[in-house]
Amino acid sequence: MYVLGIETSCDETAASVVENGKDVLSNVVSSSLRFHAKYGGIIPEIASRMQLETITQVTQSAIRESGISLRNIGLVSVTSSPGLIGSLLVGISFANSLALSLGIPLVELNHLHSHIYANFLGNSKARLPVIALVVSGGHTSLFYVKSFKEIEPLGETQDDACGEAFDKVAKILGLGYPGGPIIEKLAKKGNAKKIKFACSGTKNPLDFSFSGIKTAVLYYVQRHKNEMDPKLRADICASFQEAVVSVLLQKAFLACSIKRIKSIVVGGGVAANHCLRQRLSEEAKIKGISAYFPPLSFCLDNAAMVAGLGYKRR
Ligand code: KG4
Ligand code: ZN
């Protein structure tokens, strides 16, 4: 079965055709990021306006690149929550009208569940059940995935999301937006042991909290503003990244031991972070746990993961 996926939960407008939940025939992503960069974050009105202007073209490109005709699509799959309400509405209305006009069913999906599914596309060796860590700009959550229809939330952030913390720390350091890739790059030149940053504890040990560490970085920068140079900036990035990655690892492995699960999958924009990929893979190996990350193109928002999960939920 060919499934058309549509994703418009944040700044991206994405469409993809996936065959039988596995083979990605096309994956088109148009981002309005450059229009938001000067504001230091996503402006919802700009995002939804750009999505309204581009969704038809993006979908046409995805159909054309897949090499199949619109008549052969058997199902439309769309992100319905969580996300920016105006942006979601563009995708949902478009997907609904298309499914109705083609006389085919529509499935509406949770965006975080789709990020998990990014690990099961293509010839991935990941097998259920798994613990899933979703780390994006808007969310940080742990799930127990028994089947693609039974996804149990285990914990989530009590304040800022993990990617949001990267973005805010980059802003404090005057590094631009989005912060994740910039911090990762600078951290490579820094000493991760220079400053002891730590994430706050949470009542539920599988929840997360990132607003405290962001404030700690802010106070550190204010206290050392006269010494700020590229070396110190790199040390701050490396020390911050180290603290965040450590807490993600600790909680993901704790979830595995509580649920007695031997596989972890990671999804969302922060899953593109090489320090997280490397540290989690290394420690998982020592613990006898299999760790999976999507290819970089499926970490950030895309519609292939939406089309793939749609097939499993039909
Ligand atoms: O999943 P995503 O594209 O959008 C949401 O659903 O939120 O994630 C975007 C987030 C941003 O906060 C960005 O800073 C972060 O992912 N990010 C990274 C990296 N690449 C993107 N964070 C850390 N390291 C990276 N390499
Ligand atoms: Zn996302």
Short mmCIF file of C-alpha atoms and ligand atoms in Angstrom, two decimals:
data_model
loop_
_atom_site.label_atom_id
_atom_site.label_comp_id
_atom_site.label_asym_id
_atom_site.label_seq_id
_atom_site.Cartn_x
_atom_site.Cartn_y
_atom_site.Cartn_z
CA MET A 1 0.00 0.00 0.00
CA TYR A 2 1.20 3.52 -0.85
CA VAL A 3 0.63 6.05 1.95
CA LEU A 4 0.89 9.81 1.52
CA GLY A 5 2.14 11.51 4.72
CA ILE A 6 1.61 15.20 5.50
CA GLU A 7 3.48 17.02 8.31
CA THR A 8 2.95 20.66 9.30
CA SER A 9 3.23 20.72 13.11
CA CYS A 10 5.95 23.39 13.41
CA ASP A 11 7.85 25.39 10.77
CA GLU A 12 8.19 22.63 8.15
CA THR A 13 5.80 21.78 5.33
CA ALA A 14 6.51 18.15 4.45
CA ALA A 15 5.00 15.44 2.26
CA SER A 16 6.19 11.90 1.57
CA VAL A 17 5.10 8.69 -0.09
CA VAL A 18 6.01 5.48 1.74
CA GLU A 19 5.28 1.93 0.55
CA ASN A 20 4.07 -0.62 3.13
CA GLY A 21 5.33 1.44 6.08
CA LYS A 22 8.98 0.87 5.11
CA ASP A 23 10.19 2.05 1.71
CA VAL A 24 10.47 5.81 1.42
CA LEU A 25 9.71 6.65 -2.24
CA SER A 26 9.87 10.42 -1.73
CA ASN A 27 10.51 12.79 1.17
CA VAL A 28 10.03 16.51 0.48
CA VAL A 29 10.59 19.05 3.27
CA SER A 30 10.24 22.80 2.87
CA SER A 31 11.31 24.82 5.92
CA SER A 32 10.40 28.42 6.72
CA LEU A 33 13.27 28.55 9.25
CA ARG A 34 15.14 31.34 7.49
CA PHE A 35 12.14 33.65 7.93
CA HIS A 36 12.16 33.07 11.71
CA ALA A 37 15.91 33.18 12.37
CA LYS A 38 16.06 36.93 13.00
CA TYR A 39 13.40 36.63 15.75
CA GLY A 40 15.36 33.92 17.62
CA GLY A 41 12.44 31.46 17.53
CA ILE A 42 9.45 30.28 15.50
CA ILE A 43 6.74 32.89 14.84
CA PRO A 44 3.49 30.86 14.48
CA GLU A 45 1.79 33.27 12.02
CA ILE A 46 4.78 33.22 9.66
CA ALA A 47 4.92 29.41 9.84
CA SER A 48 1.23 28.84 9.03
CA ARG A 49 1.19 31.44 6.25
CA MET A 50 4.19 29.80 4.54
CA GLN A 51 2.58 26.36 4.96
CA LEU A 52 -0.62 27.57 3.31
CA GLU A 53 1.42 28.88 0.39
CA THR A 54 3.61 25.80 -0.08
CA ILE A 55 1.57 22.71 0.87
CA THR A 56 0.10 22.06 -2.60
CA GLN A 57 3.48 22.37 -4.30
CA VAL A 58 5.28 20.25 -1.68
CA THR A 59 2.67 17.48 -2.02
CA GLN A 60 2.85 17.60 -5.83
CA SER A 61 6.64 17.26 -5.65
CA ALA A 62 6.36 14.29 -3.27
CA ILE A 63 3.93 12.53 -5.62
CA ARG A 64 6.08 13.30 -8.68
CA GLU A 65 9.32 12.15 -7.03
CA SER A 66 7.72 8.91 -5.80
CA GLY A 67 7.08 7.88 -9.42
CA ILE A 68 3.54 6.73 -8.63
CA SER A 69 0.28 8.46 -9.51
CA LEU A 70 -2.07 10.11 -7.02
CA ARG A 71 -4.71 7.49 -7.97
CA ASN A 72 -2.52 4.76 -6.48
CA ILE A 73 -2.36 6.32 -2.99
CA GLY A 74 -4.40 4.13 -0.61
CA LEU A 75 -4.29 6.23 2.55
CA VAL A 76 -3.51 9.78 3.69
CA SER A 77 -1.79 10.19 7.03
CA VAL A 78 -1.42 13.55 8.80
CA THR A 79 -0.05 15.02 12.04
CA SER A 80 -2.95 16.28 14.15
CA SER A 81 -1.22 17.13 17.48
CA PRO A 82 0.76 18.39 19.30
CA GLY A 83 2.05 21.48 17.48
CA LEU A 84 1.26 25.04 16.47
CA ILE A 85 -2.50 25.20 16.07
CA GLY A 86 -2.53 27.29 12.85
CA SER A 87 0.13 25.08 11.27
CA LEU A 88 -1.65 21.85 12.23
CA LEU A 89 -4.90 23.21 10.78
CA VAL A 90 -3.27 23.77 7.38
CA GLY A 91 -2.07 20.16 7.22
CA ILE A 92 -5.26 18.61 8.61
CA SER A 93 -7.58 20.58 6.27
CA PHE A 94 -5.41 19.81 3.24
CA ALA A 95 -5.10 16.10 4.07
CA ASN A 96 -8.84 15.82 4.78
CA SER A 97 -9.84 17.44 1.49
CA LEU A 98 -7.39 15.30 -0.47
CA ALA A 99 -8.55 12.04 1.15
CA LEU A 100 -12.19 13.00 0.59
CA SER A 101 -11.64 13.89 -3.06
CA LEU A 102 -9.73 10.62 -3.69
CA GLY A 103 -12.29 8.58 -1.72
CA ILE A 104 -9.61 7.05 0.53
CA PRO A 105 -9.25 6.90 4.34
CA LEU A 106 -7.35 9.39 6.49
CA VAL A 107 -5.47 8.73 9.74
CA GLU A 108 -4.53 11.47 12.19
CA LEU A 109 -1.37 10.95 14.22
CA ASN A 110 0.44 12.22 17.29
CA HIS A 111 3.66 13.95 16.19
CA LEU A 112 5.79 12.35 18.94
CA HIS A 113 4.64 8.86 17.94
CA SER A 114 5.75 9.63 14.37
CA HIS A 115 9.21 10.70 15.64
CA ILE A 116 9.45 7.24 17.26
CA TYR A 117 8.46 5.57 13.98
CA ALA A 118 11.35 7.32 12.16
CA ASN A 119 13.47 4.51 13.66
CA PHE A 120 11.51 1.82 11.83
CA LEU A 121 11.70 3.15 8.26
CA GLY A 122 13.84 1.56 5.53
CA ASN A 123 15.81 -1.53 6.46
CA SER A 124 16.11 -0.68 10.17
CA LYS A 125 16.81 -3.61 12.46
CA ALA A 126 14.84 -2.12 15.39
CA ARG A 127 12.15 -4.45 16.74
CA LEU A 128 9.33 -3.89 19.27
CA PRO A 129 9.02 -3.64 22.22
CA VAL A 130 11.30 -0.63 22.78
CA ILE A 131 11.84 2.31 25.10
CA ALA A 132 11.56 5.49 23.01
CA LEU A 133 13.25 8.78 23.85
CA VAL A 134 11.79 11.71 21.90
CA VAL A 135 13.92 14.85 22.13
CA SER A 136 12.81 17.77 19.99
CA GLY A 137 12.41 21.54 20.07
CA GLY A 138 8.98 21.29 21.67
CA HIS A 139 9.06 17.99 23.59
CA THR A 140 11.17 15.66 25.68
CA SER A 141 9.46 12.38 26.51
CA LEU A 142 10.05 8.75 27.31
CA PHE A 143 7.64 6.07 26.09
CA TYR A 144 7.22 2.34 26.41
CA VAL A 145 6.29 1.14 22.92
CA LYS A 146 4.63 -2.26 23.10
CA SER A 147 3.07 -2.01 19.65
CA PHE A 148 2.48 0.94 17.32
CA LYS A 149 -1.06 1.10 18.68
CA GLU A 150 -0.01 0.83 22.34
CA ILE A 151 2.44 3.59 23.26
CA GLU A 152 2.61 4.27 27.00
CA PRO A 153 4.02 7.62 28.21
CA LEU A 154 6.56 7.14 31.01
CA GLY A 155 7.83 10.66 31.56
CA GLU A 156 8.06 14.11 30.01
CA THR A 157 9.63 17.47 30.59
CA GLN A 158 8.15 19.55 33.39
CA ASP A 159 9.32 22.83 31.81
CA ASP A 160 11.54 23.49 28.77
CA ALA A 161 12.08 20.88 26.07
CA CYS A 162 15.59 19.58 25.46
CA GLY A 163 15.97 21.25 22.03
CA GLU A 164 14.48 24.42 23.47
CA ALA A 165 17.26 24.43 26.12
CA PHE A 166 19.86 24.18 23.33
CA ASP A 167 18.11 27.07 21.54
CA LYS A 168 17.94 29.24 24.68
CA VAL A 169 21.56 28.61 25.66
CA ALA A 170 22.63 29.53 22.12
CA LYS A 171 20.62 32.74 22.45
CA ILE A 172 22.27 33.56 25.82
CA LEU A 173 25.67 33.10 24.12
CA GLY A 174 24.58 35.16 21.09
CA LEU A 175 25.07 32.23 18.72
CA GLY A 176 21.89 32.31 16.58
CA TYR A 177 18.98 29.95 15.94
CA PRO A 178 18.42 26.99 15.94
CA GLY A 179 20.91 26.47 18.74
CA GLY A 180 21.41 22.68 18.70
CA PRO A 181 23.70 22.34 15.67
CA ILE A 182 25.69 25.49 16.60
CA ILE A 183 26.26 24.36 20.20
CA GLU A 184 27.24 20.89 19.00
CA LYS A 185 29.83 22.38 16.63
CA LEU A 186 31.37 24.71 19.25
CA ALA A 187 31.32 21.98 21.92
CA LYS A 188 33.78 19.95 19.83
CA LYS A 189 36.43 22.60 20.57
CA GLY A 190 35.54 22.93 24.27
CA ASN A 191 36.36 21.17 27.54
CA ALA A 192 33.23 19.39 28.79
CA LYS A 193 34.72 19.09 32.30
CA LYS A 194 35.44 22.82 32.68
CA ILE A 195 32.10 23.80 34.27
CA LYS A 196 29.84 21.59 36.38
CA PHE A 197 26.34 22.20 35.03
CA ALA A 198 23.53 19.84 36.08
CA CYS A 199 19.85 19.33 35.22
CA SER A 200 17.37 19.68 38.10
CA GLY A 201 15.84 16.58 39.66
CA THR A 202 12.17 15.65 39.14
CA LYS A 203 9.57 13.96 41.34
CA ASN A 204 8.97 11.22 38.77
CA PRO A 205 12.51 10.01 37.98
CA LEU A 206 11.51 9.52 34.32
CA ASP A 207 10.42 13.17 33.91
CA PHE A 208 12.86 15.85 32.76
CA SER A 209 13.62 19.45 33.68
CA PHE A 210 15.81 21.76 31.59
CA SER A 211 14.89 25.26 32.72
CA GLY A 212 17.27 25.18 35.72
CA ILE A 213 20.34 24.38 33.63
CA LYS A 214 19.44 27.14 31.17
CA THR A 215 19.29 29.63 34.07
CA ALA A 216 22.59 28.26 35.45
CA VAL A 217 24.22 28.97 32.07
CA LEU A 218 22.72 32.48 32.07
CA TYR A 219 24.12 33.26 35.55
CA TYR A 220 27.51 31.80 34.61
CA VAL A 221 27.67 33.98 31.49
CA GLN A 222 26.65 37.07 33.50
CA ARG A 223 29.33 36.37 36.14
CA HIS A 224 32.06 35.84 33.53
CA LYS A 225 31.06 38.45 30.96
CA ASN A 226 34.45 40.18 31.14
CA GLU A 227 36.33 36.92 30.43
CA MET A 228 34.08 35.79 27.57
CA ASP A 229 36.18 34.67 24.59
CA PRO A 230 35.80 31.87 21.98
CA LYS A 231 37.55 29.35 24.27
CA LEU A 232 35.27 29.98 27.25
CA ARG A 233 32.22 30.00 24.95
CA ALA A 234 33.25 26.56 23.61
CA ASP A 235 33.78 25.28 27.18
CA ILE A 236 30.29 26.46 28.17
CA CYS A 237 28.78 24.70 25.11
CA ALA A 238 30.69 21.47 25.83
CA SER A 239 29.85 21.49 29.57
CA PHE A 240 26.16 22.24 28.91
CA GLN A 241 25.90 19.53 26.23
CA GLU A 242 27.64 17.05 28.54
CA ALA A 243 25.12 17.67 31.36
CA VAL A 244 22.11 17.37 29.02
CA VAL A 245 23.36 14.21 27.30
CA SER A 246 24.17 12.62 30.69
CA VAL A 247 20.64 13.13 32.00
CA LEU A 248 19.08 11.81 28.76
CA LEU A 249 21.19 8.65 29.00
CA GLN A 250 20.54 8.13 32.69
CA LYS A 251 16.74 8.36 32.29
CA ALA A 252 16.55 6.31 29.09
CA PHE A 253 18.50 3.46 30.74
CA LEU A 254 16.39 3.77 33.91
CA ALA A 255 13.25 3.34 31.77
CA CYS A 256 14.82 0.22 30.21
CA SER A 257 15.53 -1.30 33.60
CA ILE A 258 12.08 -0.44 35.03
CA LYS A 259 10.32 -1.96 32.00
CA ARG A 260 12.91 -4.73 31.51
CA ILE A 261 13.45 -3.73 27.88
CA LYS A 262 16.66 -4.26 25.93
CA SER A 263 16.16 -1.78 23.05
CA ILE A 264 16.13 2.02 22.91
CA VAL A 265 15.08 4.16 19.93
CA VAL A 266 15.66 7.92 19.84
CA GLY A 267 13.76 10.47 17.75
CA GLY A 268 13.33 14.23 17.26
CA GLY A 269 15.70 17.03 16.27
CA VAL A 270 18.13 16.51 19.17
CA ALA A 271 18.61 12.88 18.02
CA ALA A 272 20.80 14.45 15.31
CA ASN A 273 23.34 15.36 18.03
CA HIS A 274 26.50 13.29 17.51
CA CYS A 275 27.57 13.44 21.17
CA LEU A 276 24.19 11.93 22.18
CA ARG A 277 24.39 9.33 19.39
CA GLN A 278 27.91 8.28 20.32
CA ARG A 279 27.54 8.27 24.13
CA LEU A 280 24.20 6.44 24.07
CA SER A 281 25.48 3.83 21.60
CA GLU A 282 28.65 3.22 23.63
CA GLU A 283 26.92 2.92 27.01
CA ALA A 284 24.11 0.80 25.56
CA LYS A 285 26.68 -1.65 24.22
CA ILE A 286 28.25 -1.99 27.67
CA LYS A 287 24.80 -2.64 29.18
CA GLY A 288 23.80 -5.16 26.50
CA ILE A 289 21.09 -2.86 25.15
CA SER A 290 20.51 -2.19 21.43
CA ALA A 291 20.32 1.54 20.59
CA TYR A 292 18.84 2.91 17.36
CA PHE A 293 18.83 6.39 15.85
CA PRO A 294 17.11 7.43 12.61
CA PRO A 295 19.30 8.65 9.74
CA LEU A 296 19.88 12.41 10.19
CA SER A 297 17.26 13.34 7.56
CA PHE A 298 14.55 11.55 9.58
CA CYS A 299 15.51 13.10 12.96
CA LEU A 300 14.14 16.53 12.10
CA ASP A 301 10.48 16.99 11.15
CA ASN A 302 9.56 15.05 8.01
CA ALA A 303 6.50 13.33 6.55
CA ALA A 304 8.07 9.92 5.84
CA MET A 305 7.70 9.04 9.53
CA VAL A 306 4.04 10.15 9.35
CA ALA A 307 3.33 8.04 6.26
CA GLY A 308 5.14 5.05 7.82
CA LEU A 309 3.22 5.13 11.09
CA GLY A 310 -0.03 5.78 9.19
CA TYR A 311 0.38 2.40 7.50
CA LYS A 312 0.65 0.68 10.91
CA ARG A 313 -2.40 2.52 12.26
CA ARG A 314 -4.73 1.96 9.27
O1 KG4 B 1 12.08 17.64 15.87
P1 KG4 B 1 12.38 19.04 15.47
O2 KG4 B 1 12.78 19.29 14.05
O3 KG4 B 1 11.15 19.98 15.73
C1 KG4 B 1 10.23 19.81 16.75
O4 KG4 B 1 9.33 18.93 16.62
O5 KG4 B 1 10.40 20.54 17.77
O6 KG4 B 1 13.52 19.57 16.48
C2 KG4 B 1 14.09 20.86 16.41
C3 KG4 B 1 15.03 21.01 17.61
C4 KG4 B 1 15.60 22.42 17.79
O7 KG4 B 1 15.40 22.84 19.12
C5 KG4 B 1 17.09 22.26 17.48
O8 KG4 B 1 17.93 23.15 18.21
C6 KG4 B 1 17.34 20.82 17.89
O9 KG4 B 1 16.16 20.14 17.48
N1 KG4 B 1 18.50 20.25 17.20
C7 KG4 B 1 19.62 19.84 17.84
C8 KG4 B 1 20.53 19.41 16.83
N2 KG4 B 1 19.92 19.57 15.61
C9 KG4 B 1 18.67 20.08 15.86
N3 KG4 B 1 19.94 19.81 19.15
C10 KG4 B 1 21.16 19.35 19.49
N4 KG4 B 1 22.09 18.94 18.58
C11 KG4 B 1 21.82 18.95 17.25
N5 KG4 B 1 22.73 18.55 16.37
ZN ZN B 2 9.22 17.22 15.63
#
